[in-house]
Coordinates of C-alpha atoms and ligand atoms in Angstrom, one line a residue:
M319 CA -13.3 -10.5 27.9
L320 CA -10.2 -7.9 27.5
E321 CA -8.2 -10.7 30.6
A322 CA -9.3 -14.0 28.3
A323 CA -7.4 -11.9 24.9
A324 CA -4.8 -11.1 26.4
T325 CA -3.8 -15.0 26.8
L326 CA -3.8 -15.1 23.5
Y327 CA -0.4 -13.4 22.7
T328 CA 1.2 -16.4 21.7
P329 CA 4.0 -17.1 19.3
A330 CA 6.8 -16.6 20.8
M331 CA 6.8 -13.4 19.6
L332 CA 6.1 -9.8 20.5
D333 CA 5.1 -8.2 23.0
I334 CA 2.0 -6.4 21.8
R335 CA 2.1 -3.5 24.7
A336 CA 5.8 -2.3 24.4
I337 CA 4.8 -2.2 20.7
R338 CA 1.6 -0.1 21.4
Q339 CA 3.7 2.5 23.8
Q340 CA 5.3 3.2 20.7
F341 CA 3.0 4.7 18.8
P342 CA 1.3 8.0 21.4
I343 CA -1.4 8.4 19.2
L344 CA -2.7 5.0 20.6
S345 CA -3.7 6.0 23.8
R346 CA -5.3 8.7 22.8
E347 CA -9.5 8.7 23.4
V348 CA -12.2 9.5 20.4
N349 CA -15.8 10.1 21.3
G350 CA -15.0 9.9 25.4
Q351 CA -13.6 5.8 24.0
P352 CA -10.4 4.2 24.1
L353 CA -9.2 4.9 20.3
V354 CA -9.4 1.1 19.0
Y355 CA -7.4 2.3 15.3
L356 CA -8.7 -0.4 12.3
D357 CA -8.2 1.8 9.6
S358 CA -4.4 1.0 9.1
A359 CA -4.4 0.0 4.8
A360 CA -5.6 3.7 4.6
S361 CA -2.2 4.9 6.7
S362 CA -0.3 3.1 9.5
Q363 CA 0.3 5.4 12.6
K364 CA 3.7 6.5 13.4
P365 CA 6.4 4.8 16.0
L366 CA 8.3 7.2 18.1
A367 CA 11.5 6.4 16.4
V368 CA 10.1 7.8 12.9
I369 CA 8.2 11.0 14.9
E370 CA 11.4 11.8 17.1
G371 CA 13.4 10.9 14.0
Q372 CA 12.2 13.3 11.4
R373 CA 12.1 15.5 14.9
E374 CA 15.7 15.2 15.3
Y375 CA 16.8 15.6 11.6
L376 CA 14.6 19.3 11.4
A377 CA 16.0 20.9 14.7
H378 CA 19.2 19.8 13.5
H379 CA 20.4 18.5 10.8
H380 CA 18.8 20.2 7.7
A381 CA 19.9 21.7 4.9
N382 CA 19.2 21.1 1.1
I383 CA 20.9 18.0 0.0
H384 CA 23.3 17.4 -2.8
R385 CA 24.5 20.7 -3.6
S386 CA 26.9 22.4 -1.2
A387 CA 30.0 21.6 0.2
H388 CA 29.4 22.5 3.7
H389 CA 29.0 20.0 6.7
L390 CA 25.0 19.8 7.8
A391 CA 24.6 19.3 3.8
A392 CA 26.8 16.7 3.7
R393 CA 25.2 14.8 6.4
A394 CA 21.8 15.2 4.7
T395 CA 22.7 14.0 1.5
R396 CA 24.7 11.2 3.7
D397 CA 21.1 10.2 5.7
F398 CA 18.9 10.9 2.3
E399 CA 21.0 8.5 0.5
G400 CA 21.6 6.1 3.2
A401 CA 17.5 6.6 2.9
R402 CA 17.3 5.2 -0.6
E403 CA 20.2 2.5 0.5
K404 CA 17.5 1.0 3.2
I405 CA 14.3 0.8 1.1
G406 CA 16.9 -0.5 -2.0
L407 CA 17.9 -3.2 0.0
H408 CA 13.9 -3.9 1.5
L409 CA 12.7 -3.8 -1.8
G410 CA 15.6 -6.7 -3.1
A411 CA 17.0 -4.0 -5.8
A412 CA 19.7 -4.9 -7.7
H413 CA 21.5 -1.0 -6.8
S414 CA 20.2 2.4 -5.3
K415 CA 20.0 3.9 -7.8
E416 CA 16.9 1.5 -8.8
I417 CA 15.2 3.3 -6.0
I418 CA 13.5 6.8 -6.9
F419 CA 11.9 8.8 -4.8
T420 CA 8.4 10.0 -5.5
S421 CA 5.6 11.3 -3.3
G422 CA 4.5 7.9 -2.8
T423 CA 2.7 5.2 -5.2
T424 CA 0.3 7.4 -6.8
D425 CA 3.2 9.9 -7.7
A426 CA 5.4 6.7 -8.4
I427 CA 2.7 5.1 -11.1
N428 CA 1.9 8.4 -12.7
L429 CA 5.7 9.2 -12.7
V430 CA 5.8 5.4 -14.8
A431 CA 2.3 6.4 -17.3
Q432 CA 3.8 10.1 -18.2
T433 CA 7.7 8.6 -18.5
W434 CA 8.0 5.1 -20.2
G435 CA 4.0 4.9 -20.7
R436 CA 4.5 8.4 -22.9
V437 CA 7.4 6.8 -25.3
N438 CA 6.2 3.2 -25.1
L439 CA 2.3 3.6 -25.5
D440 CA 1.0 4.1 -29.3
A441 CA -3.1 3.4 -30.7
G442 CA -4.2 0.5 -29.8
D443 CA -1.9 -0.8 -27.4
V444 CA -3.0 -2.9 -24.9
V445 CA -2.4 -2.4 -21.0
L446 CA -3.5 -4.2 -18.4
V447 CA -4.9 -3.5 -14.8
P448 CA -6.6 -5.5 -13.0
R449 CA -10.2 -4.9 -12.1
D450 CA -9.2 -4.9 -8.6
A451 CA -6.9 -2.4 -8.5
H452 CA -6.3 1.1 -6.3
H453 CA -7.6 4.2 -8.7
A454 CA -3.8 5.1 -8.7
A455 CA -3.4 2.5 -10.6
L456 CA -5.7 2.5 -12.9
V457 CA -6.0 6.6 -13.7
P458 CA -3.3 7.1 -14.8
W459 CA -2.6 4.8 -17.2
Q460 CA -6.3 5.8 -18.5
M461 CA -4.8 9.8 -18.9
I462 CA -2.3 8.7 -20.4
A463 CA -4.5 6.2 -23.6
E464 CA -6.4 8.8 -23.7
N465 CA -3.7 10.6 -25.4
C466 CA -2.5 8.0 -27.6
D467 CA -5.6 6.2 -28.0
A468 CA -4.0 2.6 -26.3
I469 CA -6.7 0.8 -24.5
V470 CA -6.6 0.1 -20.7
E471 CA -8.4 -3.3 -20.5
P472 CA -9.4 -4.8 -16.5
I473 CA -8.0 -8.0 -15.7
E474 CA -10.8 -9.7 -14.2
I475 CA -11.4 -11.3 -10.6
E476 CA -13.3 -13.6 -9.3
L477 CA -15.7 -12.8 -7.3
Q478 CA -17.5 -15.4 -5.3
G479 CA -16.5 -19.1 -4.1
E480 CA -12.8 -20.5 -2.6
R481 CA -11.1 -18.2 -5.2
A482 CA -12.8 -14.9 -4.2
G483 CA -10.9 -11.9 -4.3
Q484 CA -8.2 -14.0 -7.0
I485 CA -7.3 -13.4 -10.0
D486 CA -9.1 -15.8 -12.8
R487 CA -6.2 -17.0 -14.2
A488 CA -7.3 -18.4 -17.0
A489 CA -8.7 -15.7 -18.4
F490 CA -6.0 -13.1 -17.4
T491 CA -3.6 -16.4 -19.8
R492 CA -5.9 -15.5 -22.6
Q493 CA -5.4 -11.8 -22.9
L494 CA -2.0 -12.3 -22.9
Q495 CA -2.3 -14.5 -26.1
D496 CA -5.1 -12.5 -27.8
L497 CA -3.9 -9.1 -26.6
K498 CA -0.4 -9.2 -26.4
P499 CA -0.6 -5.9 -23.7
K500 CA 2.3 -4.2 -24.3
L501 CA 2.1 -3.3 -20.0
V502 CA 0.3 -5.6 -17.1
V503 CA -0.4 -3.6 -14.1
L504 CA -0.7 -5.9 -10.5
G505 CA -1.6 -5.1 -7.6
H506 CA 0.6 -7.1 -4.9
V507 CA -2.2 -6.9 -1.9
S508 CA -5.9 -5.6 -2.9
N509 CA -6.7 -2.6 -0.8
A510 CA -10.4 -3.6 -0.3
L511 CA -10.1 -7.4 -0.1
G512 CA -6.5 -8.0 1.6
T513 CA -6.3 -10.5 -1.3
I514 CA -2.4 -11.4 -1.6
H515 CA -1.5 -12.4 -5.5
P516 CA 0.7 -14.8 -7.0
V517 CA 3.2 -11.8 -8.0
E518 CA 5.8 -13.7 -9.6
E519 CA 3.8 -16.4 -11.2
L520 CA 1.8 -13.7 -12.7
C521 CA 4.8 -11.4 -13.6
L522 CA 6.1 -14.1 -15.1
E523 CA 3.5 -14.7 -17.3
A524 CA 2.8 -11.2 -18.2
R525 CA 7.1 -11.0 -19.3
N526 CA 6.8 -14.6 -21.5
A527 CA 4.1 -13.0 -23.2
G528 CA 6.3 -9.9 -24.1
A529 CA 4.6 -8.1 -21.2
T530 CA 6.7 -4.6 -19.2
T531 CA 5.6 -5.1 -15.7
L532 CA 3.9 -2.7 -13.2
V533 CA 3.8 -3.9 -9.5
D534 CA 1.8 -1.5 -7.4
G535 CA 3.0 -2.9 -3.8
A536 CA 1.7 0.3 -1.7
Q537 CA -0.4 -2.9 0.6
A538 CA 2.6 -5.3 0.7
L539 CA 5.1 -3.1 2.3
P540 CA 4.1 -3.2 5.2
H541 CA 3.0 -7.1 4.9
L542 CA 5.4 -9.2 3.0
P543 CA 8.6 -9.8 2.3
I544 CA 9.0 -8.4 -1.1
D545 CA 12.3 -9.1 -3.2
V546 CA 12.1 -7.5 -7.1
Q547 CA 14.0 -9.6 -8.5
K548 CA 12.5 -12.2 -7.4
I549 CA 9.1 -11.0 -8.9
G550 CA 10.7 -10.3 -12.1
C551 CA 8.6 -7.0 -12.6
D552 CA 9.9 -3.6 -14.0
F553 CA 8.8 -1.5 -11.4
Y554 CA 7.7 -1.6 -8.0
A555 CA 5.9 0.8 -6.2
V556 CA 5.4 1.9 -2.8
S557 CA 4.1 4.3 0.1
A558 CA 6.5 5.0 2.8
H559 CA 2.7 6.0 5.4
K560 CA 1.1 2.2 4.8
A561 CA 4.5 1.1 6.5
Y562 CA 4.6 3.4 9.8
G563 CA 6.5 5.9 7.9
P564 CA 5.8 9.9 6.6
T565 CA 3.3 10.7 4.4
G566 CA 3.9 12.5 1.2
I567 CA 6.8 10.5 0.3
G568 CA 7.5 6.4 -1.8
A569 CA 9.5 4.9 -4.1
L570 CA 9.6 3.7 -7.2
Y571 CA 11.9 0.7 -8.6
G572 CA 12.2 0.7 -11.7
R573 CA 14.6 -1.5 -13.3
A574 CA 18.1 0.4 -13.9
D575 CA 18.4 -0.4 -17.5
V576 CA 14.1 0.0 -18.1
L577 CA 14.7 3.3 -16.2
D578 CA 17.9 4.3 -18.7
A579 CA 15.6 4.5 -21.3
M580 CA 13.1 5.9 -19.8
P581 CA 12.7 10.3 -20.7
P582 CA 12.4 12.3 -17.5
W583 CA 9.1 13.8 -16.8
R584 CA 9.2 16.7 -15.0
G585 CA 11.9 19.0 -14.9
G586 CA 14.4 21.4 -12.8
G587 CA 17.0 21.6 -9.7
E588 CA 18.8 18.4 -9.6
M589 CA 17.8 16.1 -12.1
I590 CA 19.9 17.7 -14.8
K591 CA 23.5 17.5 -16.0
S592 CA 24.7 20.8 -17.3
V593 CA 21.6 23.3 -18.9
S594 CA 21.9 26.0 -21.7
F595 CA 19.4 27.8 -23.7
E596 CA 20.7 25.7 -26.7
G597 CA 19.9 22.5 -24.9
T598 CA 19.9 20.3 -21.4
T599 CA 21.2 17.4 -20.4
F600 CA 19.5 15.2 -18.0
G601 CA 21.4 13.5 -15.0
E602 CA 21.8 10.2 -14.3
L603 CA 19.9 7.5 -12.3
P604 CA 18.5 8.2 -9.9
F605 CA 18.5 12.1 -10.2
K606 CA 17.1 12.4 -13.7
F607 CA 13.8 11.3 -12.0
E608 CA 14.0 13.5 -8.8
A609 CA 13.6 17.3 -10.2
G610 CA 13.8 20.2 -7.1
T611 CA 14.0 19.9 -3.8
P612 CA 12.7 16.5 -1.7
H613 CA 10.9 15.5 1.2
I614 CA 14.3 15.5 2.6
S615 CA 12.7 14.7 6.5
G616 CA 10.3 12.5 5.0
A617 CA 12.7 9.8 2.8
I618 CA 14.6 9.8 5.9
G619 CA 11.6 8.9 8.2
F620 CA 10.6 5.9 5.9
G621 CA 14.8 4.7 6.1
L622 CA 13.7 4.7 10.4
A623 CA 10.2 3.5 9.4
L624 CA 12.2 0.5 7.6
D625 CA 14.3 0.2 10.2
W626 CA 11.5 -0.4 13.3
L627 CA 9.4 -2.3 11.1
N628 CA 12.7 -5.2 10.3
K629 CA 13.7 -4.5 14.6
I630 CA 9.7 -6.6 15.1
G631 CA 10.6 -8.5 12.4
L632 CA 8.0 -8.9 9.0
Q633 CA 7.5 -12.7 9.9
N634 CA 6.7 -11.4 13.6
A635 CA 4.0 -9.1 12.7
Q636 CA 2.6 -11.3 9.4
T637 CA 2.1 -14.1 12.3
H638 CA 0.7 -11.6 15.0
E639 CA -2.0 -9.7 12.1
E640 CA -2.6 -13.2 11.0
A641 CA -3.8 -13.9 14.4
L642 CA -5.7 -10.9 14.7
T643 CA -7.2 -10.9 11.0
S644 CA -8.4 -14.8 12.0
R645 CA -10.0 -14.0 15.6
A646 CA -12.1 -11.3 14.2
T647 CA -13.6 -13.2 10.7
K648 CA -14.7 -16.4 13.6
Q649 CA -16.4 -13.1 15.3
L650 CA -17.6 -11.3 12.8
L651 CA -19.3 -14.5 10.5
Q652 CA -21.7 -15.1 13.7
I653 CA -22.9 -12.1 12.9
D654 CA -26.4 -12.1 11.4
G655 CA -26.4 -11.4 7.8
L656 CA -22.6 -10.2 7.5
R657 CA -20.9 -11.3 4.5
I658 CA -16.7 -11.0 4.2
L659 CA -16.0 -10.1 0.5
G660 CA -12.7 -11.9 -1.1
P661 CA -10.9 -14.7 0.3
A662 CA -11.9 -15.5 4.1
T663 CA -9.1 -16.0 6.1
G664 CA -6.0 -18.4 5.2
T665 CA -2.3 -17.8 3.3
Q666 CA -3.7 -15.7 0.9
K667 CA -4.9 -12.5 2.5
A668 CA -3.6 -10.2 4.7
S669 CA -4.9 -7.9 7.8
V670 CA -7.7 -6.4 5.8
I671 CA -11.2 -7.4 6.3
S672 CA -14.3 -6.1 3.9
F673 CA -17.6 -6.4 5.2
V674 CA -20.7 -6.0 4.3
I675 CA -24.1 -6.5 6.4
Q676 CA -27.7 -7.7 5.5
P677 CA -29.4 -9.3 8.6
E678 CA -32.2 -11.2 7.4
N679 CA -35.9 -10.0 6.8
A680 CA -34.1 -6.3 7.1
P681 CA -32.7 -4.1 4.6
A682 CA -28.9 -4.0 4.0
I683 CA -27.4 -1.5 6.7
H684 CA -25.4 1.3 5.2
P685 CA -22.0 0.6 6.0
A686 CA -21.4 4.4 6.2
D687 CA -24.8 4.3 9.0
L688 CA -22.3 1.6 10.4
A689 CA -19.0 3.3 10.7
T690 CA -20.8 6.8 12.3
L691 CA -22.1 4.2 15.3
L692 CA -18.0 2.8 15.5
D693 CA -16.6 6.4 15.8
N694 CA -18.7 7.3 18.3
Q695 CA -17.2 4.0 20.1
G696 CA -13.8 5.3 19.2
I697 CA -13.5 2.9 16.5
A698 CA -11.8 4.0 13.2
A699 CA -12.8 1.7 10.1
R700 CA -13.0 2.6 6.7
T701 CA -16.3 2.6 4.8
G702 CA -17.1 3.4 1.0
H703 CA -15.2 2.0 -2.3
H704 CA -11.8 2.3 -1.0
C705 CA -11.3 3.6 -4.4
T706 CA -11.9 0.3 -6.2
E707 CA -15.3 1.5 -7.7
P708 CA -14.7 -1.0 -10.9
L709 CA -14.3 -3.9 -8.3
M710 CA -17.7 -2.6 -6.2
A711 CA -19.4 -2.1 -9.1
A712 CA -18.3 -5.6 -10.2
L713 CA -19.6 -7.0 -6.7
G714 CA -22.9 -5.0 -6.7
L715 CA -22.2 -2.4 -4.4
A716 CA -21.0 0.5 -6.1
E717 CA -25.0 1.5 -5.4
T718 CA -24.9 0.7 -1.4
G719 CA -22.2 2.0 -0.2
G720 CA -19.4 -0.1 -0.8
T721 CA -18.3 -2.2 2.3
I722 CA -17.0 -1.7 5.5
R723 CA -13.1 -2.6 6.1
I724 CA -11.3 -2.7 8.9
S725 CA -7.3 -3.6 8.9
F726 CA -4.5 -4.9 11.3
A727 CA -1.3 -3.3 11.9
V728 CA 1.1 -5.1 14.7
Y729 CA 0.2 -2.1 17.2
N730 CA -2.9 -4.2 17.1
S731 CA -4.4 -6.7 20.3
F732 CA -6.8 -9.3 20.3
E733 CA -8.6 -6.3 23.0
E734 CA -9.3 -4.1 20.7
V735 CA -10.5 -6.7 18.3
D736 CA -13.5 -8.1 20.9
R737 CA -14.2 -4.4 21.5
A738 CA -14.1 -3.7 17.8
I739 CA -16.4 -6.4 17.4
E740 CA -19.3 -6.2 20.7
A741 CA -19.5 -1.9 19.1
L742 CA -20.1 -3.7 15.8
K743 CA -23.3 -5.6 17.1
R744 CA -24.4 -2.7 19.8
A745 CA -24.4 -0.4 16.3
V746 CA -26.1 -3.2 14.0
N747 CA -28.8 -3.4 17.1
M748 CA -29.1 0.1 17.2
L749 CA -29.5 0.6 13.1
L750 CA -32.1 -2.5 13.0
Ligands
LIG662 N1 -2.2 2.0 -4.2 C1 -3.2 0.9 -2.9 C2 -3.5 -0.3 -2.6 C3 -3.3 1.7 -2.3 O1 -4.4 0.5 -1.2 C4 -3.1 2.9 -1.9 C5 -3.0 3.8 -0.9 N2 -4.3 3.8 -0.7 C6 -2.5 3.6 -3.1 C7 -2.1 2.9 -3.9 C8 -2.6 5.0 -2.9 O2 -1.3 5.1 -2.2 P1 -0.7 6.4 -1.8 O3 -2.3 7.9 -1.0 O4 -0.2 6.9 -1.2 O5 -0.1 7.5 -3.3

């Protein structure tokens, strides 16, 4: 099996063995078995370029940024601002001042809710959020809506058929016309089902209906080219750790005119122009949204992760991940009673496979039981509601433990797919 799989490194593309060697964690064992890490949608592993780059900064170049004239401060500032430039370029922003460092996607969306939301939402205003949204894209709006009596409504997702996992477009169009939402929140890629949503079309439709738009790009960053100007969104949120970078750092893209019109959120050093007890004035973009000492090494690591990803090539990574997903899908569908949720395969899907197993004449297998048996064999898979409880409820899975989710990154191999499927079959047999 392993030999056969090795011949499948097709597209004139990537040397997966060489890529894997750049990820020290991938050569460790778990429970006495070589690790097969299939949980990259939760957090990707980190290449040496990021690990060593952060270490280099911390060991030799650290100082606080923006404040002092000394050598180290100047260098740290240059590296930190250099990372902002890289992120801006990667996301297609018009200017790096449109990139606000945050601790991640969750923090970025909370920033928008607490600043834009606080001044723009009034009683009765509608915020549309997709039913498959990650809780990070929903709960901040519920919290702010409670303060101002705004209304948060779901954008419905098709649950069955060819368009399973996709937005119900007719219903979306009707909602835009009938509810005239102030804000439309969209997810670029669903972490629960892997659906790639057509955010460019959806944003255009939302904008034409007069809405401000925010796209949760957490799952898109490691897989898709992103061009915020082409997408036409007002806000786009990402986390570095989903895309080979460090945890605790992410970014909010906001169009400059929209960010300029927003009040700051957190107050403190770095974000001010001048302070007195009579009154304080705030700094320019992007600093007015970055109070306090930021995660400097994290930002630098974020930039290095994007460098690394761009060196691999997003297109190459995507081709490989699609091949992994399609190989896994074919084998999974041969397992008795296994049902994949959302788009089965094809272009509208990122490398995420969510499934449940209910063999004929047997009760459904609890995802958590399967995950434990997989873990015993060194396979890291995710189970549960994947922070998308409203979606799981609509799918009728809220009470049955959600789904099992496997997700691939560019460092996964065909051998790992085969090992995981064999391990899954063994686990299912043990539970029957
Ligand atoms: N949105 C999506 C689609 C996600 O997958 C995640 C992470 N699971 C988040 C938002 C939140 O990201 P973070 O925890 O890095 O803030």
